[in-house]
PDB file of C-alpha atoms and ligand atoms in Angstrom:
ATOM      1  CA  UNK A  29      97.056  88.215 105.504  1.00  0.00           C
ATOM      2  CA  UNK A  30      95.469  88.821 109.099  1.00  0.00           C
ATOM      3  CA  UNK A  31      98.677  91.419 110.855  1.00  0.00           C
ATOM      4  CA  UNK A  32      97.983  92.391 114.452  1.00  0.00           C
ATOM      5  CA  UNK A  33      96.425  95.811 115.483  1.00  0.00           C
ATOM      6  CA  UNK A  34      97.643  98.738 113.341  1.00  0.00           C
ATOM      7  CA  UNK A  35     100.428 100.766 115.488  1.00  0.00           C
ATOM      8  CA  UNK A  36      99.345 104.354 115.771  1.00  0.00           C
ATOM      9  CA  UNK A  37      98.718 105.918 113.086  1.00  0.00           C
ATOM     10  CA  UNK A  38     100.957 108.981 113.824  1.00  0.00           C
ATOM     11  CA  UNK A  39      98.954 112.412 114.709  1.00  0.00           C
ATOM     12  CA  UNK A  40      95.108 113.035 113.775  1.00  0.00           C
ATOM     13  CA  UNK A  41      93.925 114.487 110.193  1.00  0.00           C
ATOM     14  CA  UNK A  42      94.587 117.532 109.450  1.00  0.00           C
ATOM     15  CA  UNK A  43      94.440 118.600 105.940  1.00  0.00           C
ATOM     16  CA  UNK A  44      96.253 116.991 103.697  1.00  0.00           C
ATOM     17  CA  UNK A  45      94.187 113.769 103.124  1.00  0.00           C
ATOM     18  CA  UNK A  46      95.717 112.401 106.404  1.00  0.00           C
ATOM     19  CA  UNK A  47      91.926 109.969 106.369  1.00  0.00           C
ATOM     20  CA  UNK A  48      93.875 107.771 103.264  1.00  0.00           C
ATOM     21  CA  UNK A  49      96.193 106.943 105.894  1.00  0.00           C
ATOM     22  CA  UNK A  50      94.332 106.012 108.378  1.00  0.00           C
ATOM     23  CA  UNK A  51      92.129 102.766 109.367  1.00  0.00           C
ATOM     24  CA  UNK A  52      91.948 100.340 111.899  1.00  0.00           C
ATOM     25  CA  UNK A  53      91.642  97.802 109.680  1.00  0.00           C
ATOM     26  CA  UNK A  54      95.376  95.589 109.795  1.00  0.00           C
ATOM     27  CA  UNK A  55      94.845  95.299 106.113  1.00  0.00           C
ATOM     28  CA  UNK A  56      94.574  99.133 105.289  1.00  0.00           C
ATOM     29  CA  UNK A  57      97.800  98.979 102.726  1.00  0.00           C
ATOM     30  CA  UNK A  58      98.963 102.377 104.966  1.00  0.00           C
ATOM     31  CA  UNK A  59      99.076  99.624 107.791  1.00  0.00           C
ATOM     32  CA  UNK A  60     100.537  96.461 105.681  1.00  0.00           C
ATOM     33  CA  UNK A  61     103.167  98.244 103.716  1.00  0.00           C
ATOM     34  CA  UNK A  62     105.398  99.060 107.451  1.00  0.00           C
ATOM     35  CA  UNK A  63     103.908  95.824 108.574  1.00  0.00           C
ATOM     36  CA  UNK A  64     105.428  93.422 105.695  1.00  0.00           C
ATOM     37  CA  UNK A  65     108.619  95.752 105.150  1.00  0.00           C
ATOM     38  CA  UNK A  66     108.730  94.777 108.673  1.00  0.00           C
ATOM     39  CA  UNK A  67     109.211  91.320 108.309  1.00  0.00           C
ATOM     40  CA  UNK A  68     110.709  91.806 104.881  1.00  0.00           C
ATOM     41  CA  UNK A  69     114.019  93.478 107.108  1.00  0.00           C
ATOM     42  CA  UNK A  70     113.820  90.572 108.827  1.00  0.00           C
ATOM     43  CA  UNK A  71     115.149  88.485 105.795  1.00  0.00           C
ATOM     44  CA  UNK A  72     117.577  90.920 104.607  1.00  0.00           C
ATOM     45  CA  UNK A  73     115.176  92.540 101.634  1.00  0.00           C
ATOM     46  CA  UNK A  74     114.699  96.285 102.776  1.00  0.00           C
ATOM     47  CA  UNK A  75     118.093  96.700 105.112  1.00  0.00           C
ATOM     48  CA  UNK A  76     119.875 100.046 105.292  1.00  0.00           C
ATOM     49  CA  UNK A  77     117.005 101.571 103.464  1.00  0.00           C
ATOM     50  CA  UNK A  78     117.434  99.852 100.506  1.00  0.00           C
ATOM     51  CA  UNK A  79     114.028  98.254  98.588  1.00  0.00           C
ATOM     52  CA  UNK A  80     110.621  98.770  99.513  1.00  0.00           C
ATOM     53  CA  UNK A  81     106.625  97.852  98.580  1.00  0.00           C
ATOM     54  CA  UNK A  82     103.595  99.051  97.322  1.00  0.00           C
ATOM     55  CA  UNK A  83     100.176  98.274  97.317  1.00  0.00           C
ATOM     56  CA  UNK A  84      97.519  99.658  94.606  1.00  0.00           C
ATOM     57  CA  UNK A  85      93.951  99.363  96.199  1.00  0.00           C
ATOM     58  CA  UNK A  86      91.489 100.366  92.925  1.00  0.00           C
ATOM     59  CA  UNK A  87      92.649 103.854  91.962  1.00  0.00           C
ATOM     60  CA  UNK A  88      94.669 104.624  94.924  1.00  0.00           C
ATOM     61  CA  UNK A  89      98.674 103.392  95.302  1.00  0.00           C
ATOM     62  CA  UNK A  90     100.571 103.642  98.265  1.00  0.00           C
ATOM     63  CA  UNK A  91     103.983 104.157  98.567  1.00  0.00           C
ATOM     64  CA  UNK A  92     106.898 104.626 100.838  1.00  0.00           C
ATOM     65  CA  UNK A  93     108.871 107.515 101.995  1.00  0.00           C
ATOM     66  CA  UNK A  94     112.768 107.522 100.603  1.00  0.00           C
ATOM     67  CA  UNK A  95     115.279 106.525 102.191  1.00  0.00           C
ATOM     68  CA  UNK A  96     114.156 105.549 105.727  1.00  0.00           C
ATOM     69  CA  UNK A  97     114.638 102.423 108.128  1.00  0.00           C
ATOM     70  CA  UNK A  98     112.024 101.290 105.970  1.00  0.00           C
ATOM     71  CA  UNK A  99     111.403  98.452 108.945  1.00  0.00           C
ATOM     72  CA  UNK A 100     110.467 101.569 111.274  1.00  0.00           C
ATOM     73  CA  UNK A 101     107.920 103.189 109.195  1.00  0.00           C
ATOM     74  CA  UNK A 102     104.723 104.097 110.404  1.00  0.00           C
ATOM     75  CA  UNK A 103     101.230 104.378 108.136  1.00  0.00           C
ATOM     76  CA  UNK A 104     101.446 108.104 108.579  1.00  0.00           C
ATOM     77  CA  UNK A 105     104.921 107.778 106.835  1.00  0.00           C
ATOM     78  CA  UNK A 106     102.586 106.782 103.451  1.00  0.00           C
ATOM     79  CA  UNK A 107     102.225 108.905 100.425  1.00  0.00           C
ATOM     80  CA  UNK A 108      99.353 108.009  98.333  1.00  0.00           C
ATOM     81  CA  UNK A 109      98.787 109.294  94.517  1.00  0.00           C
ATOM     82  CA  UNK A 110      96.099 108.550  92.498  1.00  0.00           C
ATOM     83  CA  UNK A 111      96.481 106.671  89.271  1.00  0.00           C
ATOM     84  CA  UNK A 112      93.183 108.854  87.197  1.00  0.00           C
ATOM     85  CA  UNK A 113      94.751 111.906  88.434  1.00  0.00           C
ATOM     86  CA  UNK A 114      98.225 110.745  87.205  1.00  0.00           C
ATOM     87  CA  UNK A 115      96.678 109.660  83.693  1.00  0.00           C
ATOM     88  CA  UNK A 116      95.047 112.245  83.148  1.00  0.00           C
ATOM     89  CA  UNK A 117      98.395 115.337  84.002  1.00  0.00           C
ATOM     90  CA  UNK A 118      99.838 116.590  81.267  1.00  0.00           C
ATOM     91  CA  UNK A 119     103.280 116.111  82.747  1.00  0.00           C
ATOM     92  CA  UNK A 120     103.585 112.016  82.776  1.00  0.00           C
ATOM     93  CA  UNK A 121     107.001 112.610  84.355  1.00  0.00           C
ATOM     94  CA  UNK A 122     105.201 114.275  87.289  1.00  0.00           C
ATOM     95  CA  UNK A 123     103.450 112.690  89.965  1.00  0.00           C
ATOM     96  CA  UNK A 124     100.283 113.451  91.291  1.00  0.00           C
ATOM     97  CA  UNK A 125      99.908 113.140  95.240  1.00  0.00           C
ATOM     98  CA  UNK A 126      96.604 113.255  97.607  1.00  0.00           C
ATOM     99  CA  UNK A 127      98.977 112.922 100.662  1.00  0.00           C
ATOM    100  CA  UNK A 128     102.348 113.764 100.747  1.00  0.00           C
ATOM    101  CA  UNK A 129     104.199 113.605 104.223  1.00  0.00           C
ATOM    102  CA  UNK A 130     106.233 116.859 103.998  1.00  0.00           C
ATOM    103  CA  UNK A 131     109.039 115.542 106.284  1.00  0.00           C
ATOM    104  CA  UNK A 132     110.041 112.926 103.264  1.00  0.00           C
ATOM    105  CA  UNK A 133     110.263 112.452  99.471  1.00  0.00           C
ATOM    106  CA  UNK A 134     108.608 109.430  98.199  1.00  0.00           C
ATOM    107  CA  UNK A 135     110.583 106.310  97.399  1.00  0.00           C
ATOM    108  CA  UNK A 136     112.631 106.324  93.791  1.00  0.00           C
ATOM    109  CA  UNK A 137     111.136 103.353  93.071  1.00  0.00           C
ATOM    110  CA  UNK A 138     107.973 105.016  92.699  1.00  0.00           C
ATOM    111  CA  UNK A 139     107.876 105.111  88.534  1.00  0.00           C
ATOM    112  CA  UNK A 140     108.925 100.771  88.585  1.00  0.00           C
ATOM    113  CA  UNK A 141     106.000 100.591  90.844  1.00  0.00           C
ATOM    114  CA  UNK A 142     103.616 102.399  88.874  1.00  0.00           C
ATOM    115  CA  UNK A 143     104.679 100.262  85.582  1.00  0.00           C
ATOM    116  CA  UNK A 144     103.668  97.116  87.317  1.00  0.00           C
ATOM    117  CA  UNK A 145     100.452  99.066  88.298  1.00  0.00           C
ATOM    118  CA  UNK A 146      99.601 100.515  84.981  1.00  0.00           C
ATOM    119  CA  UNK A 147     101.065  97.687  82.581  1.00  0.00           C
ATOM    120  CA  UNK A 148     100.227  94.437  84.713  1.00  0.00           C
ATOM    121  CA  UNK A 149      97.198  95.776  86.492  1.00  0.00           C
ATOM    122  CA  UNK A 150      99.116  94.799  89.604  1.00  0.00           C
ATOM    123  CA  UNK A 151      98.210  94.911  92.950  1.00  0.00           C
ATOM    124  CA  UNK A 152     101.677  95.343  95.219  1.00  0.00           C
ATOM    125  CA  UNK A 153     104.547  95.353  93.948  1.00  0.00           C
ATOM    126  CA  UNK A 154     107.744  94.223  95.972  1.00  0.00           C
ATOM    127  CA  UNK A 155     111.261  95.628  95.684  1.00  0.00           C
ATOM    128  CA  UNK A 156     114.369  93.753  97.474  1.00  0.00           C
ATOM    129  CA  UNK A 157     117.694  94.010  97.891  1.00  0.00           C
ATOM    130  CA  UNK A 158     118.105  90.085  98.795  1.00  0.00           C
ATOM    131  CA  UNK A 159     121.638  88.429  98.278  1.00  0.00           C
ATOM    132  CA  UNK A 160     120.131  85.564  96.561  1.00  0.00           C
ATOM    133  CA  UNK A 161     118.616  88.017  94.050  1.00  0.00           C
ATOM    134  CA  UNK A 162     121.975  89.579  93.583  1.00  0.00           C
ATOM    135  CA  UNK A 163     124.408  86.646  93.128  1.00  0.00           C
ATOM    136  CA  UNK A 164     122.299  84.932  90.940  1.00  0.00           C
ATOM    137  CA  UNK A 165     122.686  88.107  88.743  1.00  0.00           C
ATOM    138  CA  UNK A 166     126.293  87.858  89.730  1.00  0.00           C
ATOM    139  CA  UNK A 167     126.236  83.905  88.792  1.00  0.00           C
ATOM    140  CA  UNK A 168     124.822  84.923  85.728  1.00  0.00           C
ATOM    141  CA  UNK A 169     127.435  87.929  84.190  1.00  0.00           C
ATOM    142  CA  UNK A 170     130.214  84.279  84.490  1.00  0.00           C
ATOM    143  CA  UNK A 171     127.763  82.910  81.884  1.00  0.00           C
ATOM    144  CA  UNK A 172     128.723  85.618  79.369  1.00  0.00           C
ATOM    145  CA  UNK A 173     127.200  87.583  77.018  1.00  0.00           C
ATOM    146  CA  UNK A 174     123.427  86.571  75.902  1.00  0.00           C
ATOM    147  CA  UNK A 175     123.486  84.530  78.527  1.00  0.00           C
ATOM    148  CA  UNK A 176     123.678  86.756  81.513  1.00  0.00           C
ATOM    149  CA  UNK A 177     120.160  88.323  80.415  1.00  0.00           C
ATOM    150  CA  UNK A 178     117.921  85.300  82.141  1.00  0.00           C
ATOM    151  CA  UNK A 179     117.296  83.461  85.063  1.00  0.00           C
ATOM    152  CA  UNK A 180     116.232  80.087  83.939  1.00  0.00           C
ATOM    153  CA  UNK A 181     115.359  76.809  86.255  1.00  0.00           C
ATOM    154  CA  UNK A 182     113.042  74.127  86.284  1.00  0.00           C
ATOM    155  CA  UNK A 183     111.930  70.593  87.699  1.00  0.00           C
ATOM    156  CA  UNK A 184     111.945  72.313  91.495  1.00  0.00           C
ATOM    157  CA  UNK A 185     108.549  72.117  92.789  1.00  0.00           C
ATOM    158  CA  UNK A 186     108.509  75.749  93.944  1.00  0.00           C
ATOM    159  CA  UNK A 187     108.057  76.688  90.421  1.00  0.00           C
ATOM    160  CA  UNK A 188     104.242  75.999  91.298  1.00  0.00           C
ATOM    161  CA  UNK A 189     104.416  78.875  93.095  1.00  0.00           C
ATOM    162  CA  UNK A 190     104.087  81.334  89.988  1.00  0.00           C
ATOM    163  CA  UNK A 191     100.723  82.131  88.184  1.00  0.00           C
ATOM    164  CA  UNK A 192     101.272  81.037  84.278  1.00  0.00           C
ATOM    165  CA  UNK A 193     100.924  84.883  83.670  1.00  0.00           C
ATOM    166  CA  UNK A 194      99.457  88.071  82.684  1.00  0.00           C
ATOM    167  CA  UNK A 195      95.689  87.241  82.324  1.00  0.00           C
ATOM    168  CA  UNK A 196      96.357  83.652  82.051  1.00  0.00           C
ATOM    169  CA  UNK A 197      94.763  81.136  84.546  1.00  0.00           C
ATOM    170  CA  UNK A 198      96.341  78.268  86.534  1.00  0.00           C
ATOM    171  CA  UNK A 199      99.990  78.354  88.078  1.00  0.00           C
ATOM    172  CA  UNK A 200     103.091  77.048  86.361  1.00  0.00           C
ATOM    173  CA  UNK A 201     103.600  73.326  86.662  1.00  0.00           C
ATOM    174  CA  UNK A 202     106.977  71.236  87.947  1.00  0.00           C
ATOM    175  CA  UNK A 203     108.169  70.668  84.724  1.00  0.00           C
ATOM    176  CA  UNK A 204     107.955  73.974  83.486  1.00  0.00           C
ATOM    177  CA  UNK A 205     110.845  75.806  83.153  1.00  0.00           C
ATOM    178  CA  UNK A 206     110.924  79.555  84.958  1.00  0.00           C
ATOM    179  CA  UNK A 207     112.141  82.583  82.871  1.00  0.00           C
ATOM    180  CA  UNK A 208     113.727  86.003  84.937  1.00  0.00           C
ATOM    181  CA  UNK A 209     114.917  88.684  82.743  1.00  0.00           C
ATOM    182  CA  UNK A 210     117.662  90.440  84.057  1.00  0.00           C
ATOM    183  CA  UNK A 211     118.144  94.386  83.021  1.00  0.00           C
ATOM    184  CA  UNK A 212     121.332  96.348  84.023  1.00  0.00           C
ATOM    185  CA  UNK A 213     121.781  98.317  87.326  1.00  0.00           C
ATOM    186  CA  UNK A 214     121.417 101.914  86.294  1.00  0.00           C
ATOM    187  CA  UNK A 215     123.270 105.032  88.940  1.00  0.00           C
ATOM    188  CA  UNK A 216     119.692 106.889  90.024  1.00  0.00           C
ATOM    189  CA  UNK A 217     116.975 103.999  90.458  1.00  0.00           C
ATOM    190  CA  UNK A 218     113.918 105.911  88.294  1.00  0.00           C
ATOM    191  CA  UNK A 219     116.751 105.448  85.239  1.00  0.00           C
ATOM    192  CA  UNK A 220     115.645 101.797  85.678  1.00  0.00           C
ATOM    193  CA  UNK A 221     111.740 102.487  84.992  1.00  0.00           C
ATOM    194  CA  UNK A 222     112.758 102.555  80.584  1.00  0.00           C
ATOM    195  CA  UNK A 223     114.700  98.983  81.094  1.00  0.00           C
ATOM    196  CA  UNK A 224     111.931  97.381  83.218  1.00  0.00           C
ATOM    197  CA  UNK A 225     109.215  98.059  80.936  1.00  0.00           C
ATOM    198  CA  UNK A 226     110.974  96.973  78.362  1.00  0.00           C
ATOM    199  CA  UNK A 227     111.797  93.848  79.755  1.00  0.00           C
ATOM    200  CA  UNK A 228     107.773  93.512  80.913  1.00  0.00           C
ATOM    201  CA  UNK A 229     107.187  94.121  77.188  1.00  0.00           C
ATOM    202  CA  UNK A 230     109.531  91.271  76.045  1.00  0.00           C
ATOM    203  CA  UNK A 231     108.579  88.789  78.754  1.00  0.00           C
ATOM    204  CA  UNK A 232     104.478  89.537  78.819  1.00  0.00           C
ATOM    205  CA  UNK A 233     103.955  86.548  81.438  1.00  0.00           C
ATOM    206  CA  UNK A 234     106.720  87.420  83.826  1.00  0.00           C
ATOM    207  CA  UNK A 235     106.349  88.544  87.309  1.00  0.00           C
ATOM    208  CA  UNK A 236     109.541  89.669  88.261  1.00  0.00           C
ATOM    209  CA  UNK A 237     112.492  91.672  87.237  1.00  0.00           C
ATOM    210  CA  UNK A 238     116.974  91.067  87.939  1.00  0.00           C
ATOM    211  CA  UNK A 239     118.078  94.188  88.397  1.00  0.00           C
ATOM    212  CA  UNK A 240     122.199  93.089  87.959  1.00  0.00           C
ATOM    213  CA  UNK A 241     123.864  93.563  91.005  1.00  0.00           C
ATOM    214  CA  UNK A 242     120.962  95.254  92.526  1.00  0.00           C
ATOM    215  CA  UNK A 243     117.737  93.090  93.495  1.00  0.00           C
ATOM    216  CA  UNK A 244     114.657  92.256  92.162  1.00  0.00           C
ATOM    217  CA  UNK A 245     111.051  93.763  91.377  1.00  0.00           C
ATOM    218  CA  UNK A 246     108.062  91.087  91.968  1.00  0.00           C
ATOM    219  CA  UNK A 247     104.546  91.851  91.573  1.00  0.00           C
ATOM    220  CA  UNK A 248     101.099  90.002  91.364  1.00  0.00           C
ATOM    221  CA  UNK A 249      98.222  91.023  91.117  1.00  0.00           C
ATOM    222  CA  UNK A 250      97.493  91.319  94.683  1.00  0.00           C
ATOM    223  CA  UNK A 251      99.373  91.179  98.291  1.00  0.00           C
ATOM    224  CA  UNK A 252      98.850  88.085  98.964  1.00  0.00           C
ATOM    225  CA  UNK A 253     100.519  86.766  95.451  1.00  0.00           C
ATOM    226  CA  UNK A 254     102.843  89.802  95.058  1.00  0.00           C
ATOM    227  CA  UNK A 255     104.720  88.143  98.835  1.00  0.00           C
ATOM    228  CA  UNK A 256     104.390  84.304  98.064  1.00  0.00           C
ATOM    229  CA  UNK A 257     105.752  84.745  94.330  1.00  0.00           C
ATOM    230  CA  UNK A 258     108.309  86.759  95.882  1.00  0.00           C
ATOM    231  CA  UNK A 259     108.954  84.358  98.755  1.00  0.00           C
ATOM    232  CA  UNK A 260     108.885  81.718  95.354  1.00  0.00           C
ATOM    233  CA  UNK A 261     111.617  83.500  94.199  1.00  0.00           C
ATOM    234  CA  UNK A 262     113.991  84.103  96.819  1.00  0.00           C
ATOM    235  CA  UNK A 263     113.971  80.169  98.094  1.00  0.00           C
ATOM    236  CA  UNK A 264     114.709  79.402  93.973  1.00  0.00           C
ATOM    237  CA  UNK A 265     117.205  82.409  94.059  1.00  0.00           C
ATOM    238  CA  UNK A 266     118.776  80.920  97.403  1.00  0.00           C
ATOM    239  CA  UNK A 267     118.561  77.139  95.948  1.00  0.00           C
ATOM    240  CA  UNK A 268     119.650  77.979  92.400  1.00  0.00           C
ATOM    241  CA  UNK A 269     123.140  79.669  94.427  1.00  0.00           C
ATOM    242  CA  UNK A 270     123.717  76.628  96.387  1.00  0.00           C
ATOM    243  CA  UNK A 271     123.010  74.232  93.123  1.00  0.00           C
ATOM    244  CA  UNK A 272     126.031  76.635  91.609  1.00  0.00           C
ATOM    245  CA  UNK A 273     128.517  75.963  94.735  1.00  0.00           C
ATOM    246  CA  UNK A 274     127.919  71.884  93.902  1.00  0.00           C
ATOM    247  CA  UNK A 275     128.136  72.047  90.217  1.00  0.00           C
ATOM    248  CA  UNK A 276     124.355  71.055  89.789  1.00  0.00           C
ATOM    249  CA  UNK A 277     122.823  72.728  86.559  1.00  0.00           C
ATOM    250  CA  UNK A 278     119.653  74.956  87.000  1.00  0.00           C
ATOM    251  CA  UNK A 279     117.849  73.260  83.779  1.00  0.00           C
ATOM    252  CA  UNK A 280     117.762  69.394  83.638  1.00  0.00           C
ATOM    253  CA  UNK A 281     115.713  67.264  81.190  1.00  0.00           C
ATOM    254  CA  UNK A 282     113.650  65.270  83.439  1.00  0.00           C
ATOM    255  CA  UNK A 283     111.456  62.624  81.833  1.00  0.00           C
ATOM    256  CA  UNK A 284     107.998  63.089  83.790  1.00  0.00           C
ATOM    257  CA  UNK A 285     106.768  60.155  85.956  1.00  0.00           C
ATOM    258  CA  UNK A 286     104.323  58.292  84.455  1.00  0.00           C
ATOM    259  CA  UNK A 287     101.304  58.266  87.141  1.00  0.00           C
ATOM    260  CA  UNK A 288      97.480  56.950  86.920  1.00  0.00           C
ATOM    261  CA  UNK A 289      96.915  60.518  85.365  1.00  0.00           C
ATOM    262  CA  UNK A 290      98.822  60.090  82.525  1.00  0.00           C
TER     263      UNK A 290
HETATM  264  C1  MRU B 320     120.386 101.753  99.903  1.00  0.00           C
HETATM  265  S1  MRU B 320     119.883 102.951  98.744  1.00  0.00           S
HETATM  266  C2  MRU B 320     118.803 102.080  97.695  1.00  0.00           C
HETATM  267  C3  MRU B 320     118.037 102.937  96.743  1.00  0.00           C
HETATM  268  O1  MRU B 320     118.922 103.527  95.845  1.00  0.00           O
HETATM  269  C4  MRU B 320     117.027 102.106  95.991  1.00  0.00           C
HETATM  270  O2  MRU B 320     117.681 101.107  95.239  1.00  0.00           O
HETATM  271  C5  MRU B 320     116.019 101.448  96.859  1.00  0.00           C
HETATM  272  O3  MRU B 320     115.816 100.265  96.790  1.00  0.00           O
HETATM  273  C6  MRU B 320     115.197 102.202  97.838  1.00  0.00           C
HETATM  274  O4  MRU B 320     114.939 103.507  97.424  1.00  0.00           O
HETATM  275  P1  MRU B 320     114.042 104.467  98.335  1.00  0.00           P
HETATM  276  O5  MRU B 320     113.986 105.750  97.596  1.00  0.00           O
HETATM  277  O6  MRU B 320     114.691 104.566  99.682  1.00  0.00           O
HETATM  278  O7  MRU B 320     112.689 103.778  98.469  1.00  0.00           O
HETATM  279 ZN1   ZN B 321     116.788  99.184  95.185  1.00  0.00          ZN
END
């Protein structure tokens, strides 16, 4: 991930940890969350202030304000909390902050980023409000009940762009078949944080949550894998819409080729 120069920072430390949000370097997460929410506006995942990202750098995370352009923000727009100091309150439901703008409130997707920080050790997690995301979870509620609760494809080589799992080495291969969950929409976004980490308990090697006529959650266990498993899934998310329009089914049984390695 090389961005160009940081923009400014917004105005010089004073108190309030302001130093966590500031750095010259382009890959200072306070400089690379408004940088990739950036681009993310650019294909429709973070319009009209809807979805978001956030990185986790050791013990530190970084998150977004609420409800702002979230294409506009700046690294001094960054709150930052600190996962020790957040283990170790007494009050779980509470968050602990180093820096807190005072101007915002930070994002309500806070507590479904901190699950993929504290349960998957992730390192940015990615929230988007992408059509494909959404009609697939729209395709899906046709299927009926039991069926509407997972995305499923497979033979598409994109596949290869998700790691096998939690822990696990190596990436998935082309004729493995790709498992979503899907969890309700809930009416306030932290009511999501119970349904999420269930489904994260029930699907240990997934990377990414449906949230029904919502979006989707991706994570990874850093930047770089949290935005290509994300890109991954919106192209399979896009594809597995137009397969739907021609009738084409999103599992086939494809005999594999045999080939000098076999
Ligand atoms: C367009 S409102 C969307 C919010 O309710 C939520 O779903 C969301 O994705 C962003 O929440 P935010 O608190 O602005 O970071
Ligand atoms: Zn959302």
């Amino acid at each position: 991930m090389t961005p160009p120069a940081p923009p400014d920072s917004g105005p010089a430390a004073v108190g309030n940890n302001d130093h966590l949000v500031q750095s010259n370097n382009p890959d200072h997460p306070a400089n690379l969350i408004p940088y990739l929410c950036a681009k993310f506006w650019t294909l429709g995942w973070v319009t009209g202030t809807g979805g978001g990202a956030s990185i986790r750098e050791d013990d530190l995370v970084y998150i977004a304000p609420s409800g702002v352009q979230k294409e506009l923000m700046k690294p001094s727009d960054i709150y930052v909390l600190s996962l020790a100091a957040q283990a170790k309150s007494l009050d779980k439901r509470s968050r602990v902050y180093l820096r807190s703008p005072p101007q915002y409130k930070p994002s309500q997707c806070t507590p479904l980023f901190m699950a993929a920080f504290t349960k998957r050790r992730a390192g940015c997690c990615i929230h988007t409000h992408s059509h494909w995301a959404v009609l697939v979870t729209l395709i899906l509620e046709t299927q009926g009940p039991g069926r509407d609760r997972e995305f499923l494809i497979n033979n598409i080589e994109q596949i290869k762009g998700f790691g096998r799992g939690f822990d696990k080495t190596g990436n998935l291969g082309y004729h493995d078949t790709l498992c979503i969950p899907v969890i309700e929409n809930t009416a306030h976004e932290e009511d999501l944080t119970e349904f999420l980490e269930e489904a994260m308990d029930k699907y240990p090697d997934t990377y990414a949550v449906l949230v029904r006529r919502h979006g989707v959650y991706v994570w990874g266990e850093n930047v770089h894998k949290a935005k290509t498993q994300c890109e991954s899934l919106d192209y399979l998310f896009q594809l597995a819409v137009e397969m739907k329009r021609l009738d084409l089914p999103w599992i086939t049984d494809i005999e594999p080729v045999k080939t000098m390695r076999s």
